[in-house]
Amino acid sequence: MFQTPRGTFDILPDEQKYWQKIKKTFEKVVSSFGFEKIEIPIFEYKLIYEKGVGTDTEIVEKQMYLVKRVGEVNDNPEEQLVLRPEGTAGITRAYIQHGMHTWPQPVKLYYIGPMFRYERPQKGRFREHHQFGVEIFGNTSPYTDAFLIGVVNTFYKELSLSNLTFEVNSLGCPNCRNKMKKALVEYYKPYQNIVCASCQNRILKNPLRLLDCKEEKCQPIIAEAPALIDFLCAECKEHFKTTLEYLEDLEIPYDFNPRLVRGLDYYTKTIFEVIPPDKSSALSGGGRYDNLIELFGGQPTSAIGFAGGIERTISEIRKQGIRIPSLPKPEIFLIHLGDLAVRKSLSLLFELHKVGFKVAIALDKEGLKSQLKAADKAKTPYALILGQKEAREDTIIVRNMLDGSQETVDIKKLSDYLHKRIGGTVKIKKSSS
Ligand code: HAM
């Protein structure tokens, strides 16, 4: 039997209410703050992630899926395609490609969609996951950092999620970061044969990620490591300080985490993650990436953004016991009996639908019993029964499925009748037999 590939899953009808709630809430919140939607391809050139996310990051080194045409032999690295592991690099590519620097600045974009990373599947970690995110291009001020975090906070509040913590830190500008890296390499020298194999590699390739190691034996070393904030230049320090002051004004519960580094190389200055109360994996993360557009060949333009995982948000909604109402279901079940009724019921179905009713129908069942059973299963509050007699007399039986009571209604008056019982503006055309 065929199965979903490891680390991926189907989203079945019963789950859809969570997905729709999150997507709709996100779109409502961000569009009300002036963000506009962008959709970019699911696959892009591998180079944009190598350049943007960084060749020494786990995502680029180990987690990207190559996309190849069946039988393709061209191995030109410039032409290699991968499934997108994240959204920021692709949207930055789009900003440059479409000359968005000529649009009124800042350009505020949002996106929702699947991302792909090769992971060892476990709780909250999948090979296909879904992100919602925003990117703001063309604004350097800490005001924007606080605005973005404020938007993220509003989104989680709108979902009724509580007790979330915003962990924040600053990675400074490239100058600050070079100093941070040097200090970390120096600090780790005496420990290079003691730390885990990954950290031995990080000392050489990506020293900032040393602070992100989860191995137990590396924890005491991390605890004593130099704090990144001590290496910030005056300008970066001021930027971070002002951002935090704005967050205090907004009463956003942040925790300064001097060890926060994030797993993507493009970040500068403010970075943050939203952590759930049980401190399991981050619900979302983001930060500034003031040099990425220039790195991609565009004019120097600062940027900041964030992305959250839909799967982890659903899991948190469940953990916090937040009730998500079911999606609207059909309110009427249309039952037909006999040839004339079959013909009439089909046009009635579309007329009812046209005026705004949600109508279900048993497509392949014929007898009254089996259609009533289907109506019962569909849990519609009303069933309309169109038999031979009713079809001939231009009437219809309206059955209340809760108490079993039923009434014969003149088809011309069905509109008003249903309107009174179900609501909505309903006008049914006169039957044309
Ligand atoms: P990220 O932290 O790599 O950041 O991913 C964002 C969010 O996606 C995570 O906080 C998590 O909720 C979810 N996520 C990531 N990987 C997985 C996975 N394997 N399974 C389930 N959920 C996952 C970024 O991707 C950046 N592009 C965010 C950003 C936007 N920074 C600036 N702008």
JSON list of C-alpha atoms in Angstrom, two decimals, residues 246-365:
[
{"chain": "A", "resi": 246, "resn": "TYR", "atom": "CA", "xyz": [9.59, 50.02, 22.30]},
{"chain": "A", "resi": 247, "resn": "LEU", "atom": "CA", "xyz": [8.71, 46.42, 23.27]},
{"chain": "A", "resi": 248, "resn": "GLU", "atom": "CA", "xyz": [8.35, 47.55, 26.88]},
{"chain": "A", "resi": 249, "resn": "ASP", "atom": "CA", "xyz": [6.04, 50.37, 25.74]},
{"chain": "A", "resi": 250, "resn": "LEU", "atom": "CA", "xyz": [3.97, 47.75, 23.92]},
{"chain": "A", "resi": 251, "resn": "GLU", "atom": "CA", "xyz": [4.03, 45.53, 27.03]},
{"chain": "A", "resi": 252, "resn": "ILE", "atom": "CA", "xyz": [5.26, 42.57, 24.98]},
{"chain": "A", "resi": 253, "resn": "PRO", "atom": "CA", "xyz": [6.73, 39.97, 27.34]},
{"chain": "A", "resi": 254, "resn": "TYR", "atom": "CA", "xyz": [10.25, 39.52, 25.98]},
{"chain": "A", "resi": 255, "resn": "ASP", "atom": "CA", "xyz": [13.21, 37.64, 27.43]},
{"chain": "A", "resi": 256, "resn": "PHE", "atom": "CA", "xyz": [16.67, 38.78, 26.46]},
{"chain": "A", "resi": 257, "resn": "ASN", "atom": "CA", "xyz": [18.49, 35.57, 25.51]},
{"chain": "A", "resi": 258, "resn": "PRO", "atom": "CA", "xyz": [22.19, 36.31, 24.96]},
{"chain": "A", "resi": 259, "resn": "ARG", "atom": "CA", "xyz": [22.68, 32.78, 23.50]},
{"chain": "A", "resi": 260, "resn": "LEU", "atom": "CA", "xyz": [20.01, 33.08, 20.78]},
{"chain": "A", "resi": 261, "resn": "VAL", "atom": "CA", "xyz": [21.66, 32.84, 17.35]},
{"chain": "A", "resi": 262, "resn": "ARG", "atom": "CA", "xyz": [19.10, 31.33, 14.86]},
{"chain": "A", "resi": 263, "resn": "GLY", "atom": "CA", "xyz": [20.02, 28.79, 12.19]},
{"chain": "A", "resi": 264, "resn": "LEU", "atom": "CA", "xyz": [20.27, 31.01, 9.12]},
{"chain": "A", "resi": 265, "resn": "ASP", "atom": "CA", "xyz": [23.29, 33.13, 8.23]},
{"chain": "A", "resi": 266, "resn": "TYR", "atom": "CA", "xyz": [21.54, 36.19, 6.81]},
{"chain": "A", "resi": 267, "resn": "TYR", "atom": "CA", "xyz": [20.58, 37.76, 10.13]},
{"chain": "A", "resi": 268, "resn": "THR", "atom": "CA", "xyz": [21.88, 41.09, 11.41]},
{"chain": "A", "resi": 269, "resn": "LYS", "atom": "CA", "xyz": [20.94, 43.08, 14.53]},
{"chain": "A", "resi": 270, "resn": "THR", "atom": "CA", "xyz": [17.60, 42.06, 16.12]},
{"chain": "A", "resi": 271, "resn": "ILE", "atom": "CA", "xyz": [16.66, 38.37, 16.11]},
{"chain": "A", "resi": 272, "resn": "PHE", "atom": "CA", "xyz": [13.80, 36.75, 18.00]},
{"chain": "A", "resi": 273, "resn": "GLU", "atom": "CA", "xyz": [11.93, 33.50, 18.57]},
{"chain": "A", "resi": 274, "resn": "VAL", "atom": "CA", "xyz": [8.50, 32.89, 20.02]},
{"chain": "A", "resi": 275, "resn": "ILE", "atom": "CA", "xyz": [8.71, 30.17, 22.65]},
{"chain": "A", "resi": 276, "resn": "PRO", "atom": "CA", "xyz": [5.69, 28.26, 24.01]},
{"chain": "A", "resi": 277, "resn": "PRO", "atom": "CA", "xyz": [5.17, 27.87, 27.79]},
{"chain": "A", "resi": 278, "resn": "ASP", "atom": "CA", "xyz": [6.56, 24.29, 27.88]},
{"chain": "A", "resi": 279, "resn": "LYS", "atom": "CA", "xyz": [9.75, 25.55, 26.14]},
{"chain": "A", "resi": 280, "resn": "SER", "atom": "CA", "xyz": [9.43, 22.95, 23.38]},
{"chain": "A", "resi": 281, "resn": "SER", "atom": "CA", "xyz": [10.46, 24.03, 19.85]},
{"chain": "A", "resi": 282, "resn": "ALA", "atom": "CA", "xyz": [9.96, 27.65, 18.78]},
{"chain": "A", "resi": 283, "resn": "LEU", "atom": "CA", "xyz": [6.57, 28.50, 17.31]},
{"chain": "A", "resi": 284, "resn": "SER", "atom": "CA", "xyz": [8.14, 31.14, 15.09]},
{"chain": "A", "resi": 285, "resn": "GLY", "atom": "CA", "xyz": [11.35, 33.05, 14.55]},
{"chain": "A", "resi": 286, "resn": "GLY", "atom": "CA", "xyz": [12.74, 35.97, 12.62]},
{"chain": "A", "resi": 287, "resn": "GLY", "atom": "CA", "xyz": [14.91, 39.02, 12.60]},
{"chain": "A", "resi": 288, "resn": "ARG", "atom": "CA", "xyz": [16.70, 41.64, 10.53]},
{"chain": "A", "resi": 289, "resn": "TYR", "atom": "CA", "xyz": [18.71, 40.77, 7.46]},
{"chain": "A", "resi": 290, "resn": "ASP", "atom": "CA", "xyz": [20.03, 44.16, 6.39]},
{"chain": "A", "resi": 291, "resn": "ASN", "atom": "CA", "xyz": [22.68, 42.83, 3.98]},
{"chain": "A", "resi": 292, "resn": "LEU", "atom": "CA", "xyz": [20.83, 40.15, 2.05]},
{"chain": "A", "resi": 293, "resn": "ILE", "atom": "CA", "xyz": [19.50, 42.32, -0.80]},
{"chain": "A", "resi": 294, "resn": "GLU", "atom": "CA", "xyz": [22.98, 43.70, -1.47]},
{"chain": "A", "resi": 295, "resn": "LEU", "atom": "CA", "xyz": [24.43, 40.20, -1.26]},
{"chain": "A", "resi": 296, "resn": "PHE", "atom": "CA", "xyz": [21.94, 39.16, -3.98]},
{"chain": "A", "resi": 297, "resn": "GLY", "atom": "CA", "xyz": [23.08, 42.03, -6.19]},
{"chain": "A", "resi": 298, "resn": "GLY", "atom": "CA", "xyz": [20.39, 44.60, -5.30]},
{"chain": "A", "resi": 299, "resn": "GLN", "atom": "CA", "xyz": [20.81, 48.10, -3.94]},
{"chain": "A", "resi": 300, "resn": "PRO", "atom": "CA", "xyz": [21.64, 48.14, -0.21]},
{"chain": "A", "resi": 301, "resn": "THR", "atom": "CA", "xyz": [18.22, 47.85, 1.49]},
{"chain": "A", "resi": 302, "resn": "SER", "atom": "CA", "xyz": [17.49, 46.78, 5.02]},
{"chain": "A", "resi": 303, "resn": "ALA", "atom": "CA", "xyz": [14.89, 44.17, 5.77]},
{"chain": "A", "resi": 304, "resn": "ILE", "atom": "CA", "xyz": [13.26, 42.31, 8.62]},
{"chain": "A", "resi": 305, "resn": "GLY", "atom": "CA", "xyz": [10.80, 39.43, 8.80]},
{"chain": "A", "resi": 306, "resn": "PHE", "atom": "CA", "xyz": [9.58, 36.38, 10.62]},
{"chain": "A", "resi": 307, "resn": "ALA", "atom": "CA", "xyz": [7.95, 33.02, 9.91]},
{"chain": "A", "resi": 308, "resn": "GLY", "atom": "CA", "xyz": [5.96, 30.59, 12.03]},
{"chain": "A", "resi": 309, "resn": "GLY", "atom": "CA", "xyz": [5.06, 26.95, 11.52]},
{"chain": "A", "resi": 310, "resn": "ILE", "atom": "CA", "xyz": [1.39, 26.06, 11.12]},
{"chain": "A", "resi": 311, "resn": "GLU", "atom": "CA", "xyz": [1.92, 22.53, 12.52]},
{"chain": "A", "resi": 312, "resn": "ARG", "atom": "CA", "xyz": [3.54, 23.83, 15.72]},
{"chain": "A", "resi": 313, "resn": "THR", "atom": "CA", "xyz": [0.82, 26.48, 16.09]},
{"chain": "A", "resi": 314, "resn": "ILE", "atom": "CA", "xyz": [-1.89, 23.80, 15.87]},
{"chain": "A", "resi": 315, "resn": "SER", "atom": "CA", "xyz": [-0.09, 21.69, 18.41]},
{"chain": "A", "resi": 316, "resn": "GLU", "atom": "CA", "xyz": [0.07, 24.68, 20.80]},
{"chain": "A", "resi": 317, "resn": "ILE", "atom": "CA", "xyz": [-3.62, 25.50, 20.23]},
{"chain": "A", "resi": 318, "resn": "ARG", "atom": "CA", "xyz": [-4.39, 21.92, 21.26]},
{"chain": "A", "resi": 319, "resn": "LYS", "atom": "CA", "xyz": [-2.05, 22.01, 24.27]},
{"chain": "A", "resi": 320, "resn": "GLN", "atom": "CA", "xyz": [-3.70, 25.21, 25.50]},
{"chain": "A", "resi": 321, "resn": "GLY", "atom": "CA", "xyz": [-7.16, 23.66, 25.03]},
{"chain": "A", "resi": 322, "resn": "ILE", "atom": "CA", "xyz": [-8.38, 26.39, 22.69]},
{"chain": "A", "resi": 323, "resn": "ARG", "atom": "CA", "xyz": [-11.65, 25.39, 21.01]},
{"chain": "A", "resi": 324, "resn": "ILE", "atom": "CA", "xyz": [-11.78, 25.99, 17.29]},
{"chain": "A", "resi": 325, "resn": "PRO", "atom": "CA", "xyz": [-15.32, 25.96, 15.92]},
{"chain": "A", "resi": 326, "resn": "SER", "atom": "CA", "xyz": [-16.13, 23.44, 13.19]},
{"chain": "A", "resi": 327, "resn": "LEU", "atom": "CA", "xyz": [-16.27, 24.70, 9.63]},
{"chain": "A", "resi": 328, "resn": "PRO", "atom": "CA", "xyz": [-19.77, 25.58, 8.40]},
{"chain": "A", "resi": 329, "resn": "LYS", "atom": "CA", "xyz": [-21.61, 22.50, 7.19]},
{"chain": "A", "resi": 330, "resn": "PRO", "atom": "CA", "xyz": [-24.63, 22.21, 4.87]},
{"chain": "A", "resi": 331, "resn": "GLU", "atom": "CA", "xyz": [-27.86, 23.22, 6.61]},
{"chain": "A", "resi": 332, "resn": "ILE", "atom": "CA", "xyz": [-30.25, 21.50, 4.19]},
{"chain": "A", "resi": 333, "resn": "PHE", "atom": "CA", "xyz": [-30.28, 17.98, 2.78]},
{"chain": "A", "resi": 334, "resn": "LEU", "atom": "CA", "xyz": [-32.24, 17.62, -0.41]},
{"chain": "A", "resi": 335, "resn": "ILE", "atom": "CA", "xyz": [-34.00, 14.27, -0.89]},
{"chain": "A", "resi": 336, "resn": "HIS", "atom": "CA", "xyz": [-35.69, 13.23, -4.12]},
{"chain": "A", "resi": 337, "resn": "LEU", "atom": "CA", "xyz": [-37.94, 10.26, -4.86]},
{"chain": "A", "resi": 338, "resn": "GLY", "atom": "CA", "xyz": [-39.00, 9.29, -8.36]},
{"chain": "A", "resi": 339, "resn": "ASP", "atom": "CA", "xyz": [-38.11, 10.44, -11.87]},
{"chain": "A", "resi": 340, "resn": "LEU", "atom": "CA", "xyz": [-39.89, 13.80, -11.93]},
{"chain": "A", "resi": 341, "resn": "ALA", "atom": "CA", "xyz": [-38.49, 14.68, -8.49]},
{"chain": "A", "resi": 342, "resn": "VAL", "atom": "CA", "xyz": [-34.97, 13.77, -9.59]},
{"chain": "A", "resi": 343, "resn": "ARG", "atom": "CA", "xyz": [-35.17, 16.23, -12.47]},
{"chain": "A", "resi": 344, "resn": "LYS", "atom": "CA", "xyz": [-36.73, 19.00, -10.41]},
{"chain": "A", "resi": 345, "resn": "SER", "atom": "CA", "xyz": [-34.44, 18.50, -7.43]},
{"chain": "A", "resi": 346, "resn": "LEU", "atom": "CA", "xyz": [-31.31, 19.15, -9.43]},
{"chain": "A", "resi": 347, "resn": "SER", "atom": "CA", "xyz": [-32.41, 22.65, -10.49]},
{"chain": "A", "resi": 348, "resn": "LEU", "atom": "CA", "xyz": [-33.76, 23.30, -6.98]},
{"chain": "A", "resi": 349, "resn": "LEU", "atom": "CA", "xyz": [-30.35, 22.33, -5.56]},
{"chain": "A", "resi": 350, "resn": "PHE", "atom": "CA", "xyz": [-28.56, 24.97, -7.64]},
{"chain": "A", "resi": 351, "resn": "GLU", "atom": "CA", "xyz": [-31.26, 27.60, -7.01]},
{"chain": "A", "resi": 352, "resn": "LEU", "atom": "CA", "xyz": [-30.94, 27.10, -3.26]},
{"chain": "A", "resi": 353, "resn": "HIS", "atom": "CA", "xyz": [-27.17, 27.27, -3.54]},
{"chain": "A", "resi": 354, "resn": "LYS", "atom": "CA", "xyz": [-27.33, 30.42, -5.68]},
{"chain": "A", "resi": 355, "resn": "VAL", "atom": "CA", "xyz": [-29.26, 32.29, -3.02]},
{"chain": "A", "resi": 356, "resn": "GLY", "atom": "CA", "xyz": [-26.76, 31.36, -0.34]},
{"chain": "A", "resi": 357, "resn": "PHE", "atom": "CA", "xyz": [-27.88, 28.10, 1.26]},
{"chain": "A", "resi": 358, "resn": "LYS", "atom": "CA", "xyz": [-25.44, 25.30, 1.88]},
{"chain": "A", "resi": 359, "resn": "VAL", "atom": "CA", "xyz": [-27.17, 22.25, 0.46]},
{"chain": "A", "resi": 360, "resn": "ALA", "atom": "CA", "xyz": [-26.13, 18.62, 0.56]},
{"chain": "A", "resi": 361, "resn": "ILE", "atom": "CA", "xyz": [-27.53, 15.85, -1.60]},
{"chain": "A", "resi": 362, "resn": "ALA", "atom": "CA", "xyz": [-27.16, 12.06, -1.73]},
{"chain": "A", "resi": 363, "resn": "LEU", "atom": "CA", "xyz": [-25.80, 11.52, -5.18]},
{"chain": "A", "resi": 364, "resn": "ASP", "atom": "CA", "xyz": [-26.03, 7.79, -5.45]},
{"chain": "A", "resi": 365, "resn": "LYS", "atom": "CA", "xyz": [-28.87, 6.82, -3.12]}
]
